[in-house]
Tab-separated table of C-alpha atoms in Angstrom:
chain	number	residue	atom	x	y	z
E	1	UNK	CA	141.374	-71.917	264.378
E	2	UNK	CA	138.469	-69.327	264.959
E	3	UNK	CA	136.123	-68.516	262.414
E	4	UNK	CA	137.715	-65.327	261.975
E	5	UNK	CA	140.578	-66.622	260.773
E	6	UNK	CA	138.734	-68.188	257.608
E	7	UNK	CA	137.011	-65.090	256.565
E	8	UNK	CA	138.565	-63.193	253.543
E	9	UNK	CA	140.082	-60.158	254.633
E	10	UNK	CA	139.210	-57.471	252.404
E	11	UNK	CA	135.774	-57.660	253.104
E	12	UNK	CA	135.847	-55.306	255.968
E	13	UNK	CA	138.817	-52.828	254.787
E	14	UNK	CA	137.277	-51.503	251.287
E	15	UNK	CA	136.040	-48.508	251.998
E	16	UNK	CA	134.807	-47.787	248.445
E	17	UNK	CA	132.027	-50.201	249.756
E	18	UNK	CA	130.656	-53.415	247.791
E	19	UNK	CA	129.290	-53.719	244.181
E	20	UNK	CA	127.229	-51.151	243.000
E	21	UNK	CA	123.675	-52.026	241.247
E	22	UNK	CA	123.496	-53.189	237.920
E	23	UNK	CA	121.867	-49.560	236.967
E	24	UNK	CA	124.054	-47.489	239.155
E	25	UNK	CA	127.971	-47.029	237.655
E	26	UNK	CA	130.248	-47.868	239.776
E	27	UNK	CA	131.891	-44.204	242.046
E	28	UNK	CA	135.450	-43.458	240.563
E	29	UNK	CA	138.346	-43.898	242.735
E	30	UNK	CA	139.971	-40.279	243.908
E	31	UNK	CA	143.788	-40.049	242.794
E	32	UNK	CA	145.600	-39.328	245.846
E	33	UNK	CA	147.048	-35.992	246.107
E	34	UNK	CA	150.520	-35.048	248.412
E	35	UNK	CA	148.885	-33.567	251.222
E	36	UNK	CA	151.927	-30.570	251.479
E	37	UNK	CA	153.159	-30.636	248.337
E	38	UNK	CA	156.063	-32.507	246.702
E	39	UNK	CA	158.799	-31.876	249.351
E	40	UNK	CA	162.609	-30.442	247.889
E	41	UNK	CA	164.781	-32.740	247.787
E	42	UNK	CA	167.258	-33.139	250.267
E	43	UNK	CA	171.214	-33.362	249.139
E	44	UNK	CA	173.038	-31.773	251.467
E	45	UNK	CA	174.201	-32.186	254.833
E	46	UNK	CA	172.395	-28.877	255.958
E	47	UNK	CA	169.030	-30.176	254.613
E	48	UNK	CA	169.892	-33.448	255.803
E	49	UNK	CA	170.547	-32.076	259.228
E	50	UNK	CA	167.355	-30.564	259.419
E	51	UNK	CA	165.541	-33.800	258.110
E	52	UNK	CA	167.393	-35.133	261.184
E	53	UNK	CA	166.123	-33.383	263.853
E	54	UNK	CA	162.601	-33.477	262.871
E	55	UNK	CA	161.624	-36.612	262.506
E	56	UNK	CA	163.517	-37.604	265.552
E	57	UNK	CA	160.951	-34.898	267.284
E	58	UNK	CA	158.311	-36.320	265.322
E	59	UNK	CA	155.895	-39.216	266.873
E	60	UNK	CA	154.498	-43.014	265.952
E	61	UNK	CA	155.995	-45.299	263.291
E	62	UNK	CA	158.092	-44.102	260.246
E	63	UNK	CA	156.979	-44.977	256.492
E	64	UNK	CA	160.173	-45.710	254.628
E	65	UNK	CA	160.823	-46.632	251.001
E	66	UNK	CA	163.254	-46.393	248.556
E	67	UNK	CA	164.190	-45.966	244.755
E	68	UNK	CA	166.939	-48.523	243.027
E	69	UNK	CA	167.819	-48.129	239.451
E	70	UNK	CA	168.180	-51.644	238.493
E	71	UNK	CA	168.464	-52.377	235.214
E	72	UNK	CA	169.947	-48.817	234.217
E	73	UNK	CA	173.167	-49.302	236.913
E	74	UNK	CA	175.184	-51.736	238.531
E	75	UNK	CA	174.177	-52.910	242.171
E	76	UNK	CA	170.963	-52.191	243.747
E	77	UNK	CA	171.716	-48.945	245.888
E	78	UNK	CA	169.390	-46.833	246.678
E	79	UNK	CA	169.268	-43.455	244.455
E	80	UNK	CA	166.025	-41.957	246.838
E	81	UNK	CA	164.750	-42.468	250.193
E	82	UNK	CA	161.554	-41.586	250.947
E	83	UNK	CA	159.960	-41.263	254.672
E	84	UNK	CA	156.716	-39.748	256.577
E	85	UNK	CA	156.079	-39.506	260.037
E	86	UNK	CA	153.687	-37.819	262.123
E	87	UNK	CA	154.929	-34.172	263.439
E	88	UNK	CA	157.491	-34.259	260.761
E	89	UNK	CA	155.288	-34.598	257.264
E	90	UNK	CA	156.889	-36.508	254.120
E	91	UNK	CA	160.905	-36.019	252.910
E	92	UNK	CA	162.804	-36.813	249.737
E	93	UNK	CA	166.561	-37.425	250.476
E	94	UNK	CA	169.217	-37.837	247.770
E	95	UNK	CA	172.203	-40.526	248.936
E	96	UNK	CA	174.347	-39.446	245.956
E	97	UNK	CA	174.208	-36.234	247.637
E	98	UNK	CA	174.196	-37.683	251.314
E	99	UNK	CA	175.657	-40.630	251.166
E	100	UNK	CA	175.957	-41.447	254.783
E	101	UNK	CA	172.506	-41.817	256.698
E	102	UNK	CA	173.448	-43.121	259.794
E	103	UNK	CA	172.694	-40.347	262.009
E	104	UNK	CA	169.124	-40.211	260.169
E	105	UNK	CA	168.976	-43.952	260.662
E	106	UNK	CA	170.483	-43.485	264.360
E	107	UNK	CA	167.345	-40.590	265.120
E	108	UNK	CA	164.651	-43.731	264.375
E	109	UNK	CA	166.049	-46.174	266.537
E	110	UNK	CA	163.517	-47.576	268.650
E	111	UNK	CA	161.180	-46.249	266.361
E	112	UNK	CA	158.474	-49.083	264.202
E	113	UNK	CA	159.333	-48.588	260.063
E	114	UNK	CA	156.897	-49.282	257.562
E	115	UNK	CA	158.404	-50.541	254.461
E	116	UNK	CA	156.223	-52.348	251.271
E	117	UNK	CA	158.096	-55.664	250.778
E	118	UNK	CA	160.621	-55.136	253.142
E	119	UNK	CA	163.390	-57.232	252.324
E	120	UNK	CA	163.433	-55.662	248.989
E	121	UNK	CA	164.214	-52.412	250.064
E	122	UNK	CA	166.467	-53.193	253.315
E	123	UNK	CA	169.688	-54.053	251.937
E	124	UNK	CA	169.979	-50.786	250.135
E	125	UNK	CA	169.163	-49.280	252.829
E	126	UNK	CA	171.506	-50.704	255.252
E	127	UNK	CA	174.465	-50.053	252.291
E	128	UNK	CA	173.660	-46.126	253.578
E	129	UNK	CA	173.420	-46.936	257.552
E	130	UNK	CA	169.487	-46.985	257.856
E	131	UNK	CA	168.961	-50.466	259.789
E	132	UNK	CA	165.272	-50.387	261.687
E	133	UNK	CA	165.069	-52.442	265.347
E	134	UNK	CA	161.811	-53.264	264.359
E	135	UNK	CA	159.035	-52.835	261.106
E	136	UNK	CA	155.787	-53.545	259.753
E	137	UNK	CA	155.445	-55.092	256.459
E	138	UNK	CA	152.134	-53.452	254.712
E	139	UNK	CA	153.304	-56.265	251.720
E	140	UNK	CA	153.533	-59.311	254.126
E	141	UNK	CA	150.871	-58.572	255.913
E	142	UNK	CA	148.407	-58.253	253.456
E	143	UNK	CA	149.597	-61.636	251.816
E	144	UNK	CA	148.957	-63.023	255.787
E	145	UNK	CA	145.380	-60.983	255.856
E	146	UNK	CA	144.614	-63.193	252.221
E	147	UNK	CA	144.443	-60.218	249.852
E	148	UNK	CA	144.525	-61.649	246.424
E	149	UNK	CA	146.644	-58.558	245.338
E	150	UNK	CA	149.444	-56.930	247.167
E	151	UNK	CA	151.303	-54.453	245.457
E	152	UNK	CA	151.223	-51.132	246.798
E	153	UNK	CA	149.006	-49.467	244.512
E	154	UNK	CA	146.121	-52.933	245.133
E	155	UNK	CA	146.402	-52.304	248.438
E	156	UNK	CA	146.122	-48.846	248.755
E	157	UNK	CA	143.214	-48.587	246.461
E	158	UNK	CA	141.416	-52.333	248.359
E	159	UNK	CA	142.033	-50.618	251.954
E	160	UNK	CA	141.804	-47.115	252.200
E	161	UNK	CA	139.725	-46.153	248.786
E	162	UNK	CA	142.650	-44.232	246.944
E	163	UNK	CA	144.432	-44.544	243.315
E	164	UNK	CA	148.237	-44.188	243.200
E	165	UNK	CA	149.724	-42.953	240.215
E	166	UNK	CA	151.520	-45.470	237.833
E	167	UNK	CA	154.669	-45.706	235.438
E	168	UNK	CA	157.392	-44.768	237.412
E	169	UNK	CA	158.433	-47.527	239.020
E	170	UNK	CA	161.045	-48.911	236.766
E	171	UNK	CA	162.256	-45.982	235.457
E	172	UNK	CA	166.430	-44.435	236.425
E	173	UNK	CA	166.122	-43.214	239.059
E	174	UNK	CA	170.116	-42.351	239.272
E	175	UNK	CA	168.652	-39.155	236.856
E	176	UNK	CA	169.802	-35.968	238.360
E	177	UNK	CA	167.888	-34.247	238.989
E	178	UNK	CA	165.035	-36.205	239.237
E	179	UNK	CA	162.134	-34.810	237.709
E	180	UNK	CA	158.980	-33.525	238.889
E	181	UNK	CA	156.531	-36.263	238.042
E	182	UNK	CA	158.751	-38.727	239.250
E	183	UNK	CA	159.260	-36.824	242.787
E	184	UNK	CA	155.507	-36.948	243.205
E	185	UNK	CA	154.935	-40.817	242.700
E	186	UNK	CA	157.920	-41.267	245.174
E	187	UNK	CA	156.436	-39.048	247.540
E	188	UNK	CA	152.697	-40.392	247.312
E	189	UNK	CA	154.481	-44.423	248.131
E	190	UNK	CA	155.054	-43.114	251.396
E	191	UNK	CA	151.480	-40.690	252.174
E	192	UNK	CA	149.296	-43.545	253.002
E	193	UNK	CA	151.579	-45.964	254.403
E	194	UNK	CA	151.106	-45.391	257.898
E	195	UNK	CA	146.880	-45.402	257.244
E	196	UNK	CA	147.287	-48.111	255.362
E	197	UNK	CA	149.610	-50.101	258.100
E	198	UNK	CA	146.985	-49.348	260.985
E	199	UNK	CA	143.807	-50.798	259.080
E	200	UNK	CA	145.934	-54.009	258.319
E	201	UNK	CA	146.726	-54.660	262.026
E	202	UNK	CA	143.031	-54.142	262.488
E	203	UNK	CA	142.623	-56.500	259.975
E	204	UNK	CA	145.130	-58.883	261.303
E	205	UNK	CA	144.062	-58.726	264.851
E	206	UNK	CA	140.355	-59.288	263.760
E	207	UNK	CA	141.514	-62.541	261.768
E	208	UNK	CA	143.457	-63.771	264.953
E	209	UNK	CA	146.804	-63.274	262.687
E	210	UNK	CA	148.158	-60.138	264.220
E	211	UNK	CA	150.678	-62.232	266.831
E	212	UNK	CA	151.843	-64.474	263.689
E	213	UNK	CA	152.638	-61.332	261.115
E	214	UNK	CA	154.764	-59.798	264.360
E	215	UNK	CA	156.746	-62.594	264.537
E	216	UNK	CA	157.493	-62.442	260.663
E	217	UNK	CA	158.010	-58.719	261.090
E	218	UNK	CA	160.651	-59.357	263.729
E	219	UNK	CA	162.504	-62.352	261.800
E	220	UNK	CA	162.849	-59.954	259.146
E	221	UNK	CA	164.415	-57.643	261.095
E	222	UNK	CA	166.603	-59.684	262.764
E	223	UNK	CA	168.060	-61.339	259.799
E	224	UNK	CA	171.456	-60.755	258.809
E	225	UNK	CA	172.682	-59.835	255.156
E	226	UNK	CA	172.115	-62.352	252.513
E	227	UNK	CA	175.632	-64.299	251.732
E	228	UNK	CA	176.900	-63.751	248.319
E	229	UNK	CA	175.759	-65.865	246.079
E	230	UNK	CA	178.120	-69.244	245.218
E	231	UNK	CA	178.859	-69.553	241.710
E	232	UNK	CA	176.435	-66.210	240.764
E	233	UNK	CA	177.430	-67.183	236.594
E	234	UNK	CA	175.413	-70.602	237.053
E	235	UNK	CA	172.263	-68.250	237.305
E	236	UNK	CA	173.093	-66.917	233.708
E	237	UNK	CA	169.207	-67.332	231.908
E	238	UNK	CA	169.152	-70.686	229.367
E	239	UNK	CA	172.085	-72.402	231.135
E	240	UNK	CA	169.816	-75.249	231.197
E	241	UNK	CA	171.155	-75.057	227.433
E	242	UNK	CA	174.791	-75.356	228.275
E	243	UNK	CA	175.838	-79.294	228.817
E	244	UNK	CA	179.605	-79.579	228.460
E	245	UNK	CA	181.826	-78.594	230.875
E	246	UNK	CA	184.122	-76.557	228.323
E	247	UNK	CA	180.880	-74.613	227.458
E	248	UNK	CA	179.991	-73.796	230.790
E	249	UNK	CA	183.795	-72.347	230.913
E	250	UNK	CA	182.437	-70.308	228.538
E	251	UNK	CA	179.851	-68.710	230.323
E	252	UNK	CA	181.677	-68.467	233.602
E	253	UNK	CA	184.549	-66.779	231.866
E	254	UNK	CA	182.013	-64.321	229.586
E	255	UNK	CA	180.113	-63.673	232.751
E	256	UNK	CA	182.739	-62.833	234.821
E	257	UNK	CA	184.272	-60.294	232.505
E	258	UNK	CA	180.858	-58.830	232.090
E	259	UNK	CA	180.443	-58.392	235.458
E	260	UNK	CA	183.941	-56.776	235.954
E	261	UNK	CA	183.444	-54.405	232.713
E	262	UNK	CA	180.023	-53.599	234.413
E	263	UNK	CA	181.321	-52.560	237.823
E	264	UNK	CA	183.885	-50.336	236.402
E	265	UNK	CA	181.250	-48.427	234.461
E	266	UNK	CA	178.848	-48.759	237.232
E	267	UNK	CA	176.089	-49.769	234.514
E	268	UNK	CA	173.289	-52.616	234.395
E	269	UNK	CA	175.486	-55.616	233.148
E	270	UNK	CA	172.571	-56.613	231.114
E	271	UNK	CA	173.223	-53.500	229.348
E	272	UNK	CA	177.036	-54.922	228.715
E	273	UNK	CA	176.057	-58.148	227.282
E	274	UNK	CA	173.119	-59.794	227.668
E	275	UNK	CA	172.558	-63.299	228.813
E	276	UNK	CA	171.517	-64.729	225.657
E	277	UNK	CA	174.655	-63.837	224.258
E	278	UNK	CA	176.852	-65.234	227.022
E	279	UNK	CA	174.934	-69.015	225.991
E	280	UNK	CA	175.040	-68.712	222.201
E	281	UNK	CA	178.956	-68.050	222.495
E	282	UNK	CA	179.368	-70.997	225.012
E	283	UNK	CA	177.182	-73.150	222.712
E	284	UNK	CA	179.141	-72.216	219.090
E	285	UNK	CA	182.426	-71.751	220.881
E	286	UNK	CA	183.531	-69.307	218.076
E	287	UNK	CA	187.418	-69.260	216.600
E	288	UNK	CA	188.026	-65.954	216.327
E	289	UNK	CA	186.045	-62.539	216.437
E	290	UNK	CA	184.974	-62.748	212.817
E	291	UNK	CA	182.633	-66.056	214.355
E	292	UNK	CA	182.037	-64.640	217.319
E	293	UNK	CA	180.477	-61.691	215.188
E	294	UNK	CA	178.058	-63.513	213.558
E	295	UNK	CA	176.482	-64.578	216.918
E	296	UNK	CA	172.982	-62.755	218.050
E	297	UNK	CA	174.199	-60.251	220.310
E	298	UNK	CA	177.773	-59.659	219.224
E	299	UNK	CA	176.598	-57.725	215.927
E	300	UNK	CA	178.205	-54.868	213.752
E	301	UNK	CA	177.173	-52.289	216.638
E	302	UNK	CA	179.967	-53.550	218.936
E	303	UNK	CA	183.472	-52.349	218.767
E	304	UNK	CA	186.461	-54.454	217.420
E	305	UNK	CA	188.132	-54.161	220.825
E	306	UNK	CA	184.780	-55.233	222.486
E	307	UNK	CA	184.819	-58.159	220.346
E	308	UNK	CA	188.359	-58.865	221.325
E	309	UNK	CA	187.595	-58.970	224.710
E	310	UNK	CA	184.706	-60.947	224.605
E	311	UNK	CA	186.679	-63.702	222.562
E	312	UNK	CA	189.832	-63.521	224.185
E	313	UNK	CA	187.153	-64.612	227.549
E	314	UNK	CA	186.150	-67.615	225.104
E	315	UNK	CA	189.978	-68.542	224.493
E	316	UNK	CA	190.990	-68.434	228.543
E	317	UNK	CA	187.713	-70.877	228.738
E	318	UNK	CA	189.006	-73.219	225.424
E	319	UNK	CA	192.618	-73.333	226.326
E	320	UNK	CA	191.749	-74.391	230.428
E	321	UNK	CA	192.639	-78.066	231.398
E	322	UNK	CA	190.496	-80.203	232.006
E	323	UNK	CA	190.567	-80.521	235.690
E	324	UNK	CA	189.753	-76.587	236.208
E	325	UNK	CA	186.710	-76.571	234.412
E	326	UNK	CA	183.368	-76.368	236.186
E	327	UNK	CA	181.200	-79.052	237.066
E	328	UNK	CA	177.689	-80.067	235.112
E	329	UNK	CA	175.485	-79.456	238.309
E	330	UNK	CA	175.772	-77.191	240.895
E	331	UNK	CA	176.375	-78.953	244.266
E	332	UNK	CA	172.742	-78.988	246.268
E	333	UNK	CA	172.669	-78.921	249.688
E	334	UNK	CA	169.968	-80.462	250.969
E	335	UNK	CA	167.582	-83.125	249.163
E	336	UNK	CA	167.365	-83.285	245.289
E	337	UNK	CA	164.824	-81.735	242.904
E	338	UNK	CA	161.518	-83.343	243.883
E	339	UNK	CA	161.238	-84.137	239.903
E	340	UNK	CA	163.595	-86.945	241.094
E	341	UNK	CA	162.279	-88.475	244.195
E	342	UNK	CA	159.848	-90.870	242.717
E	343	UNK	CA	162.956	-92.785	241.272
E	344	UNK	CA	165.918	-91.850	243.876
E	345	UNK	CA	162.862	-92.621	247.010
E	346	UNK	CA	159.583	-93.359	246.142
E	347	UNK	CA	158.861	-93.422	249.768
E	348	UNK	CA	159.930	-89.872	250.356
E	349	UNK	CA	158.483	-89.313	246.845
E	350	UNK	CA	154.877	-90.139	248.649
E	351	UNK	CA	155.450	-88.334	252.074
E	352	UNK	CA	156.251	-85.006	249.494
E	353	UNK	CA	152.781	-85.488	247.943
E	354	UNK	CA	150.696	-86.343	251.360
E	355	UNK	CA	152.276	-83.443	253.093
E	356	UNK	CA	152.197	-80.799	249.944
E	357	UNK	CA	148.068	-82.079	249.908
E	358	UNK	CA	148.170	-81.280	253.557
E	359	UNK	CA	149.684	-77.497	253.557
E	360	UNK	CA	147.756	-76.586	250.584
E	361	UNK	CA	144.669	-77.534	252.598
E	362	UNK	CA	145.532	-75.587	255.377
E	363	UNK	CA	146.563	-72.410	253.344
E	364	UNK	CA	143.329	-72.398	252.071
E	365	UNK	CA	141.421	-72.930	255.143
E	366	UNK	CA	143.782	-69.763	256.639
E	367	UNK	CA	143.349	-67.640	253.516
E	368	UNK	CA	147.012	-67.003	252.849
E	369	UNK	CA	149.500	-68.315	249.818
E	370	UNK	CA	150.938	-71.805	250.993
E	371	UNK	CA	154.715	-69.689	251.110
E	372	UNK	CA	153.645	-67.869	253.734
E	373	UNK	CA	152.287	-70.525	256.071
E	374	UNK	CA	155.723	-72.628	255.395
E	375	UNK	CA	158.355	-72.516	253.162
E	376	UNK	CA	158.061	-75.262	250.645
E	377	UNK	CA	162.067	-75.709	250.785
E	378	UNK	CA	161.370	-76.794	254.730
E	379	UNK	CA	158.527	-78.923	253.740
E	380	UNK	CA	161.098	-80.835	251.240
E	381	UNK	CA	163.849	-81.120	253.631
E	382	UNK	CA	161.703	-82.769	256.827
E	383	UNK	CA	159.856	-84.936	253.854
E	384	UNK	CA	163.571	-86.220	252.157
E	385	UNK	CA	164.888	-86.464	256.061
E	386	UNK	CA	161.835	-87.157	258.483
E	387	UNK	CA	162.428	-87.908	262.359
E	388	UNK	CA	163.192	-90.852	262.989
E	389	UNK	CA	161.054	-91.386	265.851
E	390	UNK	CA	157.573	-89.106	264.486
E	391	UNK	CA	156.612	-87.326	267.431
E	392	UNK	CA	154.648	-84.127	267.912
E	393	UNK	CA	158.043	-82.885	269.839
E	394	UNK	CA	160.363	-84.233	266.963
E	395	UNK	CA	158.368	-82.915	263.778
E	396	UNK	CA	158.214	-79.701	265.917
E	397	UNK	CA	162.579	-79.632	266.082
E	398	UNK	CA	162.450	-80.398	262.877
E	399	UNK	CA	160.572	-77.255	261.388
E	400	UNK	CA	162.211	-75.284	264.070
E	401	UNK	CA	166.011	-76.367	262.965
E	402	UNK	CA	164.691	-75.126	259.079
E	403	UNK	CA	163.901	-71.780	260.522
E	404	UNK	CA	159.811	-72.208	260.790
E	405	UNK	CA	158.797	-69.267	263.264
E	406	UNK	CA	156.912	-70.703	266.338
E	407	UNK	CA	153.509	-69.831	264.841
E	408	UNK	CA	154.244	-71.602	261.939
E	409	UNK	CA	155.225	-74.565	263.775
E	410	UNK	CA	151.884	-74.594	265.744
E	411	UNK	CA	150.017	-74.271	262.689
E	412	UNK	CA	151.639	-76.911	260.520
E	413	UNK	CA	153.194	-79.768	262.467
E	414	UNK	CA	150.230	-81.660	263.405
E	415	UNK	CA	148.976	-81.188	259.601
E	416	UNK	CA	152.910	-82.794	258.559
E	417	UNK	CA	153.077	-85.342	261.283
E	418	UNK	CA	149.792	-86.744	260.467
E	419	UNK	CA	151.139	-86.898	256.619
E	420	UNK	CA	154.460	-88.430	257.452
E	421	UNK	CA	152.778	-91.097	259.812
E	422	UNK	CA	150.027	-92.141	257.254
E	423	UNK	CA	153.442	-92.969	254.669
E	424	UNK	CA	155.187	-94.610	257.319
């Protein structure tokens, strides 16, 4: 490791310069301004066309981002899409209005996208046929350069000297039309991202990090679409309330009427019925719908038929034999909580602790959160399962079969060999 590599790393990208004297206050940050203007939105295939053809004349990498309305609907599509390019300036396109983007996403193949938390932002995209061949990360790689703060507005104010506007970030953005002051924060995510990605690669080449963020950048990329979740109603928040298996019935059978009521109105299903209600109805397992009213979240507001509904889910769950109703746990794969190592294996209970000392050490001495140097979900599955035979070459298959990238492996096996060996 050079010495580069333990230096902070936003010592040499603020360009608002260090602290000020005590006498001398401190020069305010500028707000940044769209350099042309809002641009129109685009929401037709005319305007899209013409979107089209010039960015694919324009030149360099493309910033990208895009606008969900969680919370407000159901799904996380993307309601704006946001990009800026050099020799083509900044766009706004509307998918309700153009909801096919391949040939937009087919014009910037080949070409490097810039994305803010990337894997946020990609599966919307890709629902609309925008898929990149290759990005840059401004999110990752500031959490690789060791920036305590990494949200787009930090960084764009720690690097390049600029204040982004707030309070728009969580608002509905399925509103049509949009308005102004919303159009203008979506267009200013997107007017500094390419400045912004060059001075991190600086950064990251001047740390000796550059070849490992490319290598993240590229797994990213590369990786295919999440699964669907297994059993998505065990996720409901304060099931670690809900103990008997006809309770948990309950919530499975609430949850998955929510979700279908939800879909059909294409609406949050938070917004249907909230979590908290889903448990208190599993826990009180209510009679009829004159119980089930008296229950937080199922007050005088809600409809008789809604009621009905709702407690004809917690009859189908009451009335199930025994045999079809869900299981306590969830089934793990892979090695158990690490809560319960020290009595299941207190051997593998003490390679966890010398090998978490170990990574933590090593984070620190690279300036970067411990996540980021290796997942702690690999670090539990070669401490619960070690090598047999501990070998640099073994340790090294090991992390690789996990899905550690090759930098990652060179970085953190000897640290986790040396820890497995001394608990051997």
């Amino acid at each position: 490791m050079t010495d580069a590599q333990e230096t902070a790393a936003d010592t040499s990208l603020r360009t608002t310069g260090g602290a000020p004297p005590d006498d001398v206050a401190p020069a305010p940050i500028p707000l940044l301004e769209p350099r042309e203007g809002i641009p129109p939105v685009v929401a037709s295939d005319d305007a899209l066309a013409g979107v089209i053809a010039a960015f694919a004349a324009g030149s360099g990498p493309v910033a990208v981002d895009a606008e969900r309305a969680s919370g407000y609907r159901y799904g996380q599509r993307a309601y704006l899409v946001q990009l800026r390019r050099d020799g083509a300036g900044s766009a706004l396109v509307d998918p309700v209005g153009c909801p096919d983007l391949s040939g937009l996403g087919e014009a910037l193949n080949g070409s490097e996208w810039i994305l803010h938390a990337a894997t946020q932002d990609l599966p919307c995209l890709r629902e609309i046929g925008m898929t990149p061949t290759g990005l840059f990360d401004t999110e990752l790689a500031g959490r690789l350069a060791g920036f305590p703060r990494v949200g787009l507005g930090a960084m764009v104010e720690s690097v390049l000297g600029y204040s982004l506007e707030k309070g728009h970030s969580a608002v509905d953005w399925s509103t049509r039309p949009l308005p102004e002051p919303w159009l203008r924060y979506a267009a200013l995510d997107v007017e500094l991202l390419i400045d912004l990605r060059n001075a991190l690669e600086e950064e990251l080449d001047r740390q000796g990090k550059l070849e490992w963020a490319q290598e993240e950048f590229a797994a990213i990329a590369s990786a295919p679409p999440a699964p669907p979740r297994q059993d998505p109603w065990r996720r409901t928040s304060g099931m670690h309330k809900v103990r008997r298996r006809r309770q948990l019935a309950v919530v499975r059978e609430l949850w998955t009427l929510r979700d279908q009521v939800a879909r059909r109105r294409d609406i949050s299903p938070g917004k249907v019925l909230g979590d908290a209600a889903i448990v208190e109805a599993a826990l009180a397992l209510p009679p009829n719908t004159h119980a089930l009213t008296a229950l937080t979240g199922f007050g005088h507001r809600m409809g008789r038929r809604q009621l009905e509904q709702w407690q004809g889910a917690v009859d189908r769950a009451k009335e199930l034999p025994d045999s079809e109703l869900p299981q306590p746990g969830q089934s793990l794969a892979g090695p158990p909580p690490p809560r319960a190592w020290a009595d299941k294996d207190p051997a593998a209970a003490a390679r966890l602790s010398a090998a978490r000392t170990a990574v933590s050490e090593l984070a620190e001495r690279l300036n970067m959160p411990q996540e980021n140097l290796i997942t702690p979900d690999t670090v539990r599955r070669v401490c619960w399962e070690p090598p047999k035979n501990l070998t640099p070459e073994t340790v090294e298959s090991a992390l690789a079969g996990y899905g550690a990238r090759p930098w990652q492996i060179g970085q953190v096996a000897p640290i986790l060999l040396r820890a497995l060996a001394s608990q051997a």
